[in-house]
Amino acid sequence: MANRKILIVDDESAIREMVRIGLEMAGFNCMEAADAQDAYGKILDARPDLILLDWMMPNTSGLELLRRLRRDDVSRDIPVIMLTAKDDEDNRIQGLDVGADDYITKPFSSRELLARIKAVLRRSADPEDGDAVEVSGLMLDPVSHRVFAESRPLEMGPTEYKLLKFFMTHQERAYSRGQLLDQVWGSNVYVEERTVDVHIRRLRKALETDIRDYGTLIQTVRGTGYRFSAAGLE
Amino acid sequence: MANRKILIVDDESAIREMVRIGLEMAGFNCMEAADAQDAYGKILDARPDLILLDWMMPNTSGLELLRRLRRDDVSRDIPVIMLTAKDDEDNRIQGLDVGADDYITKPFSSRELLARIKAVLRRSADPEDGDAVEVSGLMLDPVSHRVFAESRPLEMGPTEYKLLKFFMTHQERAYSRGQLLDQVWGSNVYVEERTVDVHIRRLRKALETDIRDYGTLIQTVRGTGYRFSAAGLE
DNA sequence: CTTTTTTGTGACATTATTGTTACAAACGCT
DNA sequence: AGCGTTTGTAACAATAATGTCACAAAAAAG
């Protein structure tokens, strides 16, 4: 539940308020929008983790907004829960077809709403994964979340793992510390650039084995940053 | 939806008929039951892949039947979709609590019903149990619903059993707490993610024996979740 | 051969994450 | 109703991970 942003889209401010208060008490971070226009702006701006979308809206219908969201790359993956009237069955079905993740009928209990929000957020979390990468005896498997050197598992912290994963999927290219921070740490964290050096150091250390020092695969590019290259050093 | 069997439990034969015809046209294989007694027999007999359960029934209530199904090993894993009246919100919540996988309010369209059936089947599409799993001395037998370590039976609660079963049938893969909640608890249960940790702890404890600590097969993946791995722990 | 700049390294305080225990509520059973 | 189990959570303890710093080493520049 940790600081997830939820956008509430409803033209009735009374309902928005009620829902917002409930959700904020439950630990969510809320924003409100009164119409589709407003909603769209806030979505682009704040990138909510989930959208509660009222179906009955004055200008653009909820359906139309949902369609637009599903077409756009920015909003394509944001889960949407529709709020529909009890007997508005047609809209519910249309909504599910267009890509709503769930719906809840008004009036609803706070408990039911919370349960559905939780479930949807859980389902849409971490869609990551990919294929295993292997470079001259060093293998990273995103499924098991593990790194092997000559089939022996290596130990390393989460950041080192992410760093290595990034390098192995972006070989033979130099990255500045800033770029690495963006890619591995995330673009909205502020830490010293030197922090990268320390983690590089930790990663290199974790890559040392009796058989071979895979740390040498990470090369420092003076004045620039670091590069992962299959051709070791000499 | 290749030859999936669906059991329709409803006391009104008209509704059963209607639903059956619709589902059969959609390629499902249907059976009907008019009451809980009847339903229970057919479940044991035919092992349906999914149960559509009407909530309003003359003798035993739907809730009671669902409880019974969830208690019994044979029917524990069969997904259930409740059919509820429009405004019967209390029952819906109770139903989800007891272990229904989804609900749909009457009257419903065939389209909506189909959508929900497919969603539920998709979620529960697991390599059906039946075969025992064995990993380096630890054996889980889904038929007898028991776990053995070096042929000695181990004691554990239902949740720990389900957790272990999931792990043993999905080895070498890291799962987030959310994913485990979805898979082991069910996708519409609202519990804290930390609950997973506690059950992991209970499971690990249950896996300790004099001969060997099988709890170490469950590895924590920091920042991510847990993984069951037969090999490579130090 | 100095001086300056850049990177490597170990130590440390602080946070985050996970392990563990205790407890109360809910449930099934008798 | 009474009893033992199971479950979810909160609270606290134990660990692991993180970001920074100070200083050493290494390159580059002059």
Short mmCIF file of C-alpha atoms (C1' of nucleotides) in Angstrom, two decimals:
data_model
loop_
_atom_site.label_atom_id
_atom_site.label_comp_id
_atom_site.label_asym_id
_atom_site.label_seq_id
_atom_site.Cartn_x
_atom_site.Cartn_y
_atom_site.Cartn_z
CA MET A 1 0.00 0.00 0.00
CA ALA A 2 3.07 2.14 0.36
CA ASN A 3 2.35 5.50 -1.27
CA ARG A 4 0.30 4.36 -4.20
CA LYS A 5 -1.36 7.15 -6.08
CA ILE A 6 -5.01 6.80 -6.93
CA LEU A 7 -6.90 9.13 -9.22
CA ILE A 8 -10.61 9.47 -8.54
CA VAL A 9 -12.59 10.59 -11.55
CA ASP A 10 -16.18 11.54 -10.76
CA ASP A 11 -18.24 14.58 -11.50
CA GLU A 12 -19.93 14.59 -8.12
CA SER A 13 -17.58 16.24 -5.71
CA ALA A 14 -19.40 14.78 -2.72
CA ILE A 15 -18.61 11.25 -3.80
CA ARG A 16 -15.04 12.11 -4.66
CA GLU A 17 -14.55 13.57 -1.23
CA MET A 18 -15.97 10.57 0.52
CA VAL A 19 -13.92 8.11 -1.41
CA ARG A 20 -10.80 10.18 -1.08
CA ILE A 21 -11.07 10.42 2.67
CA GLY A 22 -11.61 6.71 3.00
CA LEU A 23 -8.69 5.86 0.79
CA GLU A 24 -6.39 8.31 2.47
CA MET A 25 -7.21 6.83 5.81
CA ALA A 26 -6.26 3.49 4.35
CA GLY A 27 -2.88 4.91 3.40
CA PHE A 28 -3.36 5.77 -0.23
CA ASN A 29 -2.38 8.95 -1.92
CA CYS A 30 -5.33 10.49 -3.76
CA MET A 31 -6.01 12.94 -6.52
CA GLU A 32 -9.35 13.98 -7.91
CA ALA A 33 -10.62 14.95 -11.32
CA ALA A 34 -14.07 16.20 -12.15
CA ASP A 35 -14.18 15.41 -15.85
CA ALA A 36 -12.34 13.61 -18.59
CA GLN A 37 -10.32 16.64 -19.59
CA ASP A 38 -9.15 17.18 -16.07
CA ALA A 39 -8.50 13.47 -15.60
CA TYR A 40 -6.38 13.19 -18.69
CA GLY A 41 -4.19 16.06 -17.66
CA LYS A 42 -3.63 14.68 -14.19
CA ILE A 43 -2.85 11.24 -15.53
CA LEU A 44 -0.12 12.54 -17.79
CA ASP A 45 1.15 14.75 -15.05
CA ALA A 46 1.13 12.53 -12.00
CA ARG A 47 1.04 8.98 -13.35
CA PRO A 48 -1.33 7.44 -10.83
CA ASP A 49 -1.02 3.75 -9.99
CA LEU A 50 -4.74 3.19 -10.33
CA ILE A 51 -7.77 5.06 -11.62
CA LEU A 52 -11.25 4.93 -10.14
CA LEU A 53 -13.47 5.95 -13.01
CA ASP A 54 -17.08 6.93 -12.68
CA TRP A 55 -19.11 5.84 -15.62
CA MET A 56 -21.67 8.59 -15.64
CA MET A 57 -20.02 11.76 -16.65
CA PRO A 58 -21.41 14.89 -18.28
CA ASN A 59 -19.30 15.48 -21.35
CA THR A 60 -17.08 12.62 -22.37
CA SER A 61 -18.44 9.32 -21.17
CA GLY A 62 -16.34 7.09 -19.01
CA LEU A 63 -16.16 4.62 -21.83
CA GLU A 64 -14.67 7.14 -24.16
CA LEU A 65 -12.07 8.19 -21.64
CA LEU A 66 -11.17 4.59 -20.97
CA ARG A 67 -10.72 3.97 -24.69
CA ARG A 68 -8.44 6.95 -24.92
CA LEU A 69 -6.41 5.79 -21.95
CA ARG A 70 -6.00 2.34 -23.42
CA ARG A 71 -4.77 3.74 -26.69
CA ASP A 72 -2.09 5.90 -25.15
CA ASP A 73 1.27 4.43 -24.22
CA VAL A 74 1.55 6.52 -21.10
CA SER A 75 -1.70 5.29 -19.63
CA ARG A 76 -2.02 1.88 -21.22
CA ASP A 77 -0.82 -0.04 -18.23
CA ILE A 78 -2.59 1.88 -15.49
CA PRO A 79 -5.32 -0.32 -14.04
CA VAL A 80 -8.84 1.09 -14.02
CA ILE A 81 -11.73 0.23 -11.75
CA MET A 82 -15.11 1.44 -12.99
CA LEU A 83 -17.78 2.79 -10.72
CA THR A 84 -21.14 1.95 -12.24
CA ALA A 85 -24.75 2.20 -11.29
CA LYS A 86 -26.36 -0.99 -10.12
CA ASP A 87 -28.32 -1.75 -13.21
CA ASP A 88 -25.95 -0.41 -15.78
CA GLU A 89 -24.98 -3.79 -16.96
CA ASP A 90 -24.29 -2.90 -20.57
CA ASN A 91 -21.71 -0.38 -19.57
CA ARG A 92 -20.00 -2.81 -17.26
CA ILE A 93 -19.55 -5.29 -20.04
CA GLN A 94 -18.40 -2.66 -22.50
CA GLY A 95 -15.99 -1.41 -19.90
CA LEU A 96 -14.47 -4.81 -19.29
CA ASP A 97 -14.16 -5.26 -23.02
CA VAL A 98 -12.36 -2.00 -23.51
CA GLY A 99 -9.93 -2.88 -20.78
CA ALA A 100 -11.21 -1.99 -17.35
CA ASP A 101 -9.68 -4.24 -14.76
CA ASP A 102 -12.71 -4.50 -12.53
CA TYR A 103 -15.87 -2.68 -11.64
CA ILE A 104 -17.81 -1.95 -8.54
CA THR A 105 -21.43 -0.94 -8.38
CA LYS A 106 -22.64 2.11 -6.53
CA PRO A 107 -23.39 2.24 -3.71
CA PHE A 108 -20.49 0.20 -2.43
CA SER A 109 -19.00 -0.46 0.96
CA SER A 110 -15.57 0.87 1.78
CA ARG A 111 -14.50 -2.66 2.50
CA GLU A 112 -15.44 -3.92 -0.90
CA LEU A 113 -13.77 -0.99 -2.60
CA LEU A 114 -10.58 -1.50 -0.64
CA ALA A 115 -10.56 -5.18 -1.39
CA ARG A 116 -10.89 -4.59 -5.10
CA ILE A 117 -8.29 -1.89 -5.17
CA LYS A 118 -5.87 -4.11 -3.35
CA ALA A 119 -6.53 -7.03 -5.64
CA VAL A 120 -6.10 -5.01 -8.80
CA LEU A 121 -2.92 -3.35 -7.61
CA ARG A 122 -1.51 -6.72 -6.69
CA ARG A 123 -2.30 -8.24 -10.02
CA SER A 124 -0.79 -5.41 -12.00
CA ALA A 125 2.38 -5.27 -9.96
CA ASP A 126 5.74 -6.29 -11.34
CA PRO A 127 5.08 -7.60 -14.83
CA GLU A 128 8.83 -7.77 -15.31
CA ASP A 129 10.86 -10.80 -16.23
CA GLY A 130 12.49 -11.65 -19.47
CA ASP A 131 14.89 -14.22 -20.75
CA ALA A 132 18.04 -15.26 -19.03
CA VAL A 133 21.21 -13.55 -20.20
CA GLU A 134 24.55 -15.27 -20.38
CA VAL A 135 27.99 -13.91 -21.01
CA SER A 136 31.05 -16.12 -21.04
CA GLY A 137 30.12 -18.22 -18.03
CA LEU A 138 28.20 -15.55 -16.16
CA MET A 139 24.45 -16.05 -16.23
CA LEU A 140 21.62 -13.89 -14.92
CA ASP A 141 18.17 -15.41 -14.65
CA PRO A 142 15.40 -12.88 -14.05
CA VAL A 143 12.85 -15.58 -13.34
CA SER A 144 14.60 -17.06 -10.35
CA HIS A 145 16.16 -13.68 -9.67
CA ARG A 146 19.59 -15.19 -9.48
CA VAL A 147 23.09 -14.90 -10.88
CA PHE A 148 25.33 -17.85 -11.60
CA ALA A 149 29.02 -18.10 -12.39
CA GLU A 150 29.84 -21.46 -13.85
CA SER A 151 26.49 -22.71 -12.53
CA ARG A 152 27.33 -21.63 -8.99
CA PRO A 153 24.99 -19.05 -7.49
CA LEU A 154 26.47 -15.68 -6.52
CA GLU A 155 25.40 -13.49 -3.62
CA MET A 156 24.66 -9.82 -4.06
CA GLY A 157 22.29 -7.12 -2.87
CA PRO A 158 19.20 -5.94 -4.74
CA THR A 159 20.87 -2.87 -6.19
CA GLU A 160 23.86 -4.84 -7.41
CA TYR A 161 21.49 -7.30 -9.02
CA LYS A 162 19.59 -4.57 -10.82
CA LEU A 163 22.83 -2.96 -11.87
CA LEU A 164 24.17 -6.18 -13.28
CA LYS A 165 20.90 -6.91 -15.02
CA PHE A 166 21.02 -3.53 -16.67
CA PHE A 167 24.60 -4.00 -17.76
CA MET A 168 24.06 -7.46 -19.14
CA THR A 169 21.13 -6.28 -21.20
CA HIS A 170 23.02 -3.20 -22.36
CA GLN A 171 26.49 -4.41 -23.13
CA GLU A 172 29.31 -2.72 -24.96
CA ARG A 173 28.13 0.72 -24.22
CA ALA A 174 29.42 3.34 -21.81
CA TYR A 175 26.97 4.87 -19.34
CA SER A 176 27.47 7.93 -17.24
CA ARG A 177 26.75 7.78 -13.55
CA GLY A 178 23.70 9.90 -14.15
CA GLN A 179 22.36 7.51 -16.74
CA LEU A 180 22.92 4.58 -14.45
CA LEU A 181 21.11 6.35 -11.66
CA ASP A 182 18.18 6.94 -13.98
CA GLN A 183 18.08 3.41 -15.26
CA VAL A 184 18.85 1.44 -12.16
CA TRP A 185 17.80 3.62 -9.27
CA GLY A 186 14.89 5.32 -11.03
CA SER A 187 14.62 8.76 -12.50
CA ASN A 188 13.19 10.46 -9.47
CA VAL A 189 15.68 9.71 -6.76
CA TYR A 190 18.35 12.04 -5.70
CA VAL A 191 21.56 10.44 -4.56
CA GLU A 192 25.16 11.37 -5.06
CA GLU A 193 26.68 10.22 -8.30
CA ARG A 194 29.55 8.72 -6.36
CA THR A 195 27.09 6.26 -4.93
CA VAL A 196 27.28 4.53 -8.27
CA ASP A 197 30.99 3.97 -7.80
CA VAL A 198 30.41 2.30 -4.48
CA HIS A 199 27.84 -0.05 -5.89
CA ILE A 200 30.04 -0.79 -8.85
CA ARG A 201 32.68 -1.73 -6.36
CA ARG A 202 30.26 -3.99 -4.51
CA LEU A 203 29.11 -5.59 -7.70
CA ARG A 204 32.66 -6.24 -8.85
CA LYS A 205 33.41 -7.84 -5.54
CA ALA A 206 30.35 -10.04 -5.75
CA LEU A 207 31.49 -11.17 -9.17
CA GLU A 208 34.82 -12.47 -7.96
CA THR A 209 35.03 -16.25 -7.96
CA ASP A 210 37.83 -18.71 -7.38
CA ILE A 211 37.75 -19.61 -11.00
CA ARG A 212 37.60 -16.24 -12.55
CA ASP A 213 37.08 -12.58 -11.73
CA TYR A 214 33.95 -11.57 -13.57
CA GLY A 215 34.28 -8.13 -12.07
CA THR A 216 36.63 -7.28 -14.89
CA LEU A 217 33.70 -7.39 -17.26
CA ILE A 218 32.71 -4.04 -15.83
CA GLN A 219 35.16 -1.51 -17.15
CA THR A 220 35.57 2.04 -16.03
CA VAL A 221 35.51 4.62 -18.75
CA ARG A 222 37.53 7.46 -17.35
CA GLY A 223 35.81 10.81 -17.31
CA THR A 224 32.57 9.21 -18.39
CA GLY A 225 31.33 6.27 -16.40
CA TYR A 226 31.24 2.51 -16.82
CA ARG A 227 30.78 -0.08 -19.48
CA PHE A 228 30.00 -3.79 -19.46
CA SER A 229 31.95 -5.66 -22.07
CA ALA A 230 32.18 -9.36 -22.76
CA ALA A 231 35.78 -8.92 -23.80
CA GLY A 232 37.54 -8.91 -20.46
CA LEU A 233 40.51 -6.80 -19.62
CA GLU A 234 44.16 -7.65 -19.66
CA MET B 1 -11.81 -23.59 -23.48
CA ALA B 2 -11.27 -27.16 -24.40
CA ASN B 3 -13.73 -29.50 -22.66
CA ARG B 4 -13.96 -27.86 -19.29
CA LYS B 5 -16.68 -29.18 -17.05
CA ILE B 6 -18.91 -26.71 -15.31
CA LEU B 7 -21.42 -27.57 -12.63
CA ILE B 8 -24.45 -25.31 -12.35
CA VAL B 9 -26.08 -25.36 -8.94
CA ASP B 10 -29.44 -23.60 -8.83
CA ASP B 11 -32.83 -24.63 -7.65
CA GLU B 12 -34.66 -22.99 -10.52
CA SER B 13 -34.52 -25.34 -13.43
CA ALA B 14 -35.37 -22.58 -15.88
CA ILE B 15 -32.25 -20.67 -15.02
CA ARG B 16 -30.11 -23.79 -15.05
CA GLU B 17 -31.36 -24.60 -18.50
CA MET B 18 -30.71 -21.17 -19.84
CA VAL B 19 -27.21 -21.00 -18.45
CA ARG B 20 -26.43 -24.51 -19.59
CA ILE B 21 -27.47 -23.86 -23.14
CA GLY B 22 -25.44 -20.70 -23.30
CA LEU B 23 -22.34 -22.32 -21.89
CA GLU B 24 -22.63 -25.35 -24.10
CA MET B 25 -22.82 -23.14 -27.11
CA ALA B 26 -19.65 -21.52 -25.91
CA GLY B 27 -17.98 -24.92 -25.81
CA PHE B 28 -18.27 -25.86 -22.18
CA ASN B 29 -19.38 -29.13 -20.78
CA CYS B 30 -22.21 -28.69 -18.30
CA MET B 31 -23.87 -30.52 -15.47
CA GLU B 32 -26.70 -29.38 -13.27
CA ALA B 33 -27.64 -29.82 -9.68
CA ALA B 34 -30.79 -28.63 -8.00
CA ASP B 35 -29.66 -28.61 -4.39
CA ALA B 36 -26.65 -28.93 -2.17
CA GLN B 37 -27.06 -32.67 -1.71
CA ASP B 38 -27.24 -33.23 -5.42
CA ALA B 39 -24.35 -30.85 -6.04
CA TYR B 40 -22.07 -32.54 -3.56
CA GLY B 41 -22.62 -35.91 -5.12
CA LYS B 42 -21.93 -34.68 -8.62
CA ILE B 43 -18.79 -32.88 -7.51
CA LEU B 44 -17.33 -36.03 -6.01
CA ASP B 45 -18.40 -37.97 -9.02
CA ALA B 46 -17.46 -35.80 -11.93
CA ARG B 47 -14.87 -33.34 -10.54
CA PRO B 48 -16.00 -30.24 -12.43
CA ASP B 49 -13.48 -27.56 -13.31
CA LEU B 50 -15.71 -24.79 -12.07
CA ILE B 51 -18.91 -24.40 -10.07
CA LEU B 52 -21.61 -21.80 -10.62
CA LEU B 53 -23.34 -21.58 -7.31
CA ASP B 54 -26.64 -19.90 -6.72
CA TRP B 55 -26.82 -18.20 -3.40
CA MET B 56 -30.51 -18.57 -2.75
CA MET B 57 -31.29 -22.17 -2.21
CA PRO B 58 -34.09 -23.86 -0.32
CA ASN B 59 -32.41 -26.21 2.11
CA THR B 60 -28.73 -25.64 2.61
CA SER B 61 -27.70 -22.09 1.83
CA GLY B 62 -25.07 -21.44 -0.78
CA LEU B 63 -22.76 -20.18 1.90
CA GLU B 64 -22.96 -23.39 3.81
CA LEU B 65 -22.31 -25.48 0.74
CA LEU B 66 -19.34 -23.32 -0.17
CA ARG B 67 -17.91 -23.79 3.30
CA ARG B 68 -18.27 -27.49 2.97
CA LEU B 69 -16.60 -27.49 -0.42
CA ARG B 70 -13.70 -25.48 0.89
CA ARG B 71 -13.17 -27.84 3.76
CA ASP B 72 -13.03 -30.95 1.68
CA ASP B 73 -9.83 -31.98 -0.04
CA VAL B 74 -11.60 -33.11 -3.16
CA SER B 75 -13.36 -29.85 -3.79
CA ARG B 76 -10.98 -27.44 -2.14
CA ASP B 77 -9.34 -26.30 -5.33
CA ILE B 78 -12.38 -26.08 -7.58
CA PRO B 79 -13.11 -22.43 -8.34
CA VAL B 80 -16.58 -21.18 -7.47
CA ILE B 81 -18.50 -18.27 -8.96
CA MET B 82 -21.48 -17.17 -6.92
CA LEU B 83 -24.75 -16.04 -8.43
CA THR B 84 -26.24 -13.43 -6.12
CA ALA B 85 -29.18 -11.09 -6.12
CA LYS B 86 -28.44 -7.52 -7.01
CA ASP B 87 -28.46 -6.01 -3.61
CA ASP B 88 -27.19 -8.88 -1.57
CA GLU B 89 -23.93 -7.25 -0.81
CA ASP B 90 -23.39 -8.90 2.56
CA ASN B 91 -23.57 -12.32 1.02
CA ARG B 92 -21.12 -11.38 -1.67
CA ILE B 93 -18.55 -10.29 0.85
CA GLN B 94 -19.16 -13.33 3.01
CA GLY B 95 -18.85 -15.48 -0.06
CA LEU B 96 -15.54 -13.99 -1.09
CA ASP B 97 -14.33 -14.42 2.46
CA VAL B 98 -15.23 -18.07 2.54
CA GLY B 99 -13.42 -18.64 -0.70
CA ALA B 100 -15.58 -17.90 -3.70
CA ASP B 101 -13.46 -16.83 -6.62
CA ASP B 102 -15.86 -14.30 -8.03
CA TYR B 103 -19.52 -13.39 -8.06
CA ILE B 104 -22.01 -12.18 -10.59
CA THR B 105 -25.31 -10.52 -9.87
CA LYS B 106 -28.58 -11.73 -11.28
CA PRO B 107 -29.81 -10.96 -13.80
CA PHE B 108 -26.66 -11.20 -15.86
CA SER B 109 -25.90 -11.32 -19.53
CA SER B 110 -24.36 -14.38 -21.08
CA ARG B 111 -21.47 -12.24 -22.13
CA GLU B 112 -20.66 -11.13 -18.67
CA LEU B 113 -20.94 -14.63 -17.34
CA LEU B 114 -18.62 -15.94 -20.00
CA ALA B 115 -16.09 -13.23 -19.33
CA ARG B 116 -15.98 -14.06 -15.65
CA ILE B 117 -15.83 -17.78 -16.21
CA LYS B 118 -12.91 -17.40 -18.54
CA ALA B 119 -11.13 -15.10 -16.17
CA VAL B 120 -11.51 -17.50 -13.27
CA LEU B 121 -10.49 -20.53 -15.30
CA ARG B 122 -7.49 -18.68 -16.61
CA ARG B 123 -6.38 -17.81 -13.13
CA SER B 124 -6.79 -21.28 -11.75
CA ALA B 125 -5.34 -23.00 -14.78
CA ASP B 126 -2.71 -24.94 -12.96
CA PRO B 127 -1.18 -28.21 -13.95
CA GLU B 128 -3.85 -30.16 -12.11
CA ASP B 129 -2.63 -32.02 -9.13
CA GLY B 130 -2.71 -35.73 -8.68
CA ASP B 131 0.95 -36.51 -8.89
CA ALA B 132 3.12 -36.36 -5.84
CA VAL B 133 6.04 -33.99 -5.90
CA GLU B 134 9.38 -34.89 -4.39
CA VAL B 135 12.44 -32.81 -3.79
CA SER B 136 15.55 -34.22 -2.18
CA GLY B 137 13.78 -36.19 0.53
CA LEU B 138 10.80 -33.92 0.93
CA MET B 139 7.60 -35.29 -0.57
CA LEU B 140 4.18 -33.75 -0.97
CA ASP B 141 1.28 -35.95 -1.91
CA PRO B 142 -1.79 -34.03 -3.05
CA VAL B 143 -3.99 -37.10 -2.96
CA SER B 144 -3.51 -37.86 0.70
CA HIS B 145 -2.95 -34.16 1.31
CA ARG B 146 0.19 -34.87 3.26
CA VAL B 147 3.85 -33.98 3.42
CA PHE B 148 6.65 -36.38 4.25
CA ALA B 149 10.28 -35.87 5.11
CA GLU B 150 12.23 -39.07 4.77
CA SER B 151 8.93 -40.95 4.84
CA ARG B 152 7.93 -39.39 8.14
CA PRO B 153 4.78 -37.27 8.02
CA LEU B 154 5.04 -33.57 8.85
CA GLU B 155 2.46 -31.44 10.62
CA MET B 156 1.38 -28.11 9.21
CA GLY B 157 -1.69 -25.92 8.80
CA PRO B 158 -3.77 -25.69 5.64
CA THR B 159 -2.23 -22.45 4.50
CA GLU B 160 1.27 -23.78 4.99
CA TYR B 161 0.34 -26.84 2.99
CA LYS B 162 -1.02 -24.78 0.12
CA LEU B 163 2.02 -22.57 0.23
CA LEU B 164 4.36 -25.52 0.10
CA LYS B 165 2.38 -27.13 -2.65
CA PHE B 166 2.58 -23.98 -4.70
CA PHE B 167 6.29 -23.73 -4.13
CA MET B 168 6.99 -27.32 -4.94
CA THR B 169 5.07 -27.07 -8.18
CA HIS B 170 6.73 -23.77 -9.04
CA GLN B 171 10.33 -24.20 -8.12
CA GLU B 172 13.30 -22.05 -9.01
CA ARG B 173 11.29 -18.95 -9.41
CA ALA B 174 11.08 -15.84 -7.27
CA TYR B 175 7.59 -14.71 -6.25
CA SER B 176 6.58 -11.44 -4.72
CA ARG B 177 4.36 -11.45 -1.66
CA GLY B 178 1.54 -10.15 -3.82
CA GLN B 179 1.90 -13.00 -6.27
CA LEU B 180 1.88 -15.50 -3.45
CA LEU B 181 -1.26 -13.94 -2.04
CA ASP B 182 -2.90 -14.22 -5.43
CA GLN B 183 -1.82 -17.79 -5.97
CA VAL B 184 -2.15 -19.25 -2.51
CA TRP B 185 -4.74 -17.12 -0.78
CA GLY B 186 -6.81 -16.24 -3.84
CA SER B 187 -6.96 -13.10 -5.88
CA ASN B 188 -9.74 -11.38 -4.04
CA VAL B 189 -8.65 -11.63 -0.46
CA TYR B 190 -7.65 -8.54 1.38
CA VAL B 191 -4.82 -9.29 3.79
CA GLU B 192 -1.54 -7.61 4.57
CA GLU B 193 1.44 -8.66 2.53
CA ARG B 194 3.39 -9.24 5.73
CA THR B 195 1.03 -12.08 6.46
CA VAL B 196 2.97 -14.01 3.87
CA ASP B 197 6.14 -13.66 5.93
CA VAL B 198 4.48 -15.13 8.97
CA HIS B 199 3.23 -18.13 7.07
CA ILE B 200 6.61 -18.57 5.47
CA ARG B 201 8.00 -18.67 8.97
CA ARG B 202 5.43 -21.26 10.04
CA LEU B 203 6.12 -23.34 7.00
CA ARG B 204 9.86 -23.22 7.53
CA LYS B 205 9.37 -24.29 11.10
CA ALA B 206 7.14 -27.14 10.06
CA LEU B 207 9.86 -28.27 7.68
CA GLU B 208 12.50 -28.64 10.36
CA THR B 209 13.36 -32.23 11.14
CA ASP B 210 16.05 -33.91 13.21
CA ILE B 211 17.68 -35.15 10.10
CA ARG B 212 17.62 -32.05 8.03
CA ASP B 213 16.17 -28.56 7.89
CA TYR B 214 14.02 -28.50 4.80
CA GLY B 215 13.05 -24.93 5.64
CA THR B 216 16.22 -23.84 3.90
CA LEU B 217 14.69 -24.85 0.62
CA ILE B 218 12.61 -21.71 0.90
CA GLN B 219 14.90 -18.82 0.23
CA THR B 220 14.15 -15.19 0.77
CA VAL B 221 14.89 -12.95 -2.17
CA ARG B 222 15.53 -9.61 -0.59
CA GLY B 223 13.50 -6.77 -1.92
CA THR B 224 11.41 -9.17 -3.93
CA GLY B 225 9.91 -12.08 -2.08
CA TYR B 226 10.63 -15.79 -1.79
CA ARG B 227 11.83 -18.67 -3.89
CA PHE B 228 11.79 -22.42 -3.52
CA SER B 229 14.96 -23.98 -4.75
CA ALA B 230 16.23 -27.50 -4.42
CA ALA B 231 19.84 -26.51 -4.84
CA GLY B 232 22.49 -23.99 -4.13
CA LEU B 233 22.18 -22.53 -0.67
CA GLU B 234 25.18 -21.77 1.44
"C1'" DC C 1 58.30 15.19 -11.25
"C1'" DT C 2 54.59 17.74 -9.10
"C1'" DT C 3 49.92 18.87 -9.14
"C1'" DT C 4 45.22 18.06 -10.19
"C1'" DT C 5 41.50 15.21 -11.29
"C1'" DT C 6 39.23 10.99 -11.16
"C1'" DT C 7 38.25 6.53 -9.33
"C1'" DG C 8 38.77 2.68 -5.75
"C1'" DT C 9 37.98 1.19 -1.08
"C1'" DG C 10 36.77 0.51 3.64
"C1'" DA C 11 34.17 2.23 7.46
"C1'" DC C 12 30.08 4.05 9.45
"C1'" DA C 13 25.39 5.76 10.53
"C1'" DT C 14 20.95 5.35 8.88
"C1'" DT C 15 17.03 2.98 6.64
"C1'" DA C 16 14.61 -0.86 4.90
"C1'" DT C 17 13.51 -5.28 4.99
"C1'" DT C 18 12.75 -9.60 7.07
"C1'" DG C 19 12.42 -12.84 11.16
"C1'" DT C 20 10.02 -13.94 15.29
"C1'" DT C 21 6.88 -13.87 18.89
"C1'" DA C 22 2.60 -12.95 21.14
"C1'" DC C 23 -2.15 -12.29 21.01
"C1'" DA C 24 -6.96 -11.89 19.79
"C1'" DA C 25 -10.46 -13.06 16.69
"C1'" DA C 26 -12.68 -16.52 13.92
"C1'" DC C 27 -13.57 -21.05 12.93
"C1'" DG C 28 -14.64 -25.94 13.24
"C1'" DC C 29 -15.70 -29.62 16.39
"C1'" DT C 30 -17.84 -31.89 20.24
"C1'" DA D 1 -21.20 -23.36 25.33
"C1'" DG D 2 -16.41 -24.95 25.66
"C1'" DC D 3 -12.13 -26.30 23.48
"C1'" DG D 4 -8.31 -26.66 20.42
"C1'" DT D 5 -6.77 -24.85 15.74
"C1'" DT D 6 -5.89 -21.74 12.48
"C1'" DT D 7 -5.33 -16.98 10.97
"C1'" DG D 8 -4.18 -12.27 10.49
"C1'" DT D 9 -1.70 -8.45 12.66
"C1'" DA D 10 0.92 -5.64 15.56
"C1'" DA D 11 5.13 -5.11 17.90
"C1'" DC D 12 9.69 -5.83 18.54
"C1'" DA D 13 14.34 -7.95 17.31
"C1'" DA D 14 17.67 -9.13 14.07
"C1'" DT D 15 19.74 -8.48 9.55
"C1'" DA D 16 20.72 -6.66 5.34
"C1'" DA D 17 21.19 -2.92 2.37
"C1'" DT D 18 22.11 1.90 1.37
"C1'" DG D 19 24.24 6.29 0.90
"C1'" DT D 20 28.15 9.15 2.34
"C1'" DC D 21 32.39 10.21 3.78
"C1'" DA D 22 37.43 10.23 4.22
"C1'" DC D 23 41.30 8.77 2.43
"C1'" DA D 24 44.25 5.84 -0.75
"C1'" DA D 25 45.44 4.86 -5.55
"C1'" DA D 26 45.71 5.72 -10.16
"C1'" DA D 27 45.63 8.66 -14.31
"C1'" DA D 28 46.07 12.73 -16.56
"C1'" DA D 29 47.86 17.30 -17.00
"C1'" DG D 30 51.34 20.68 -16.62
#
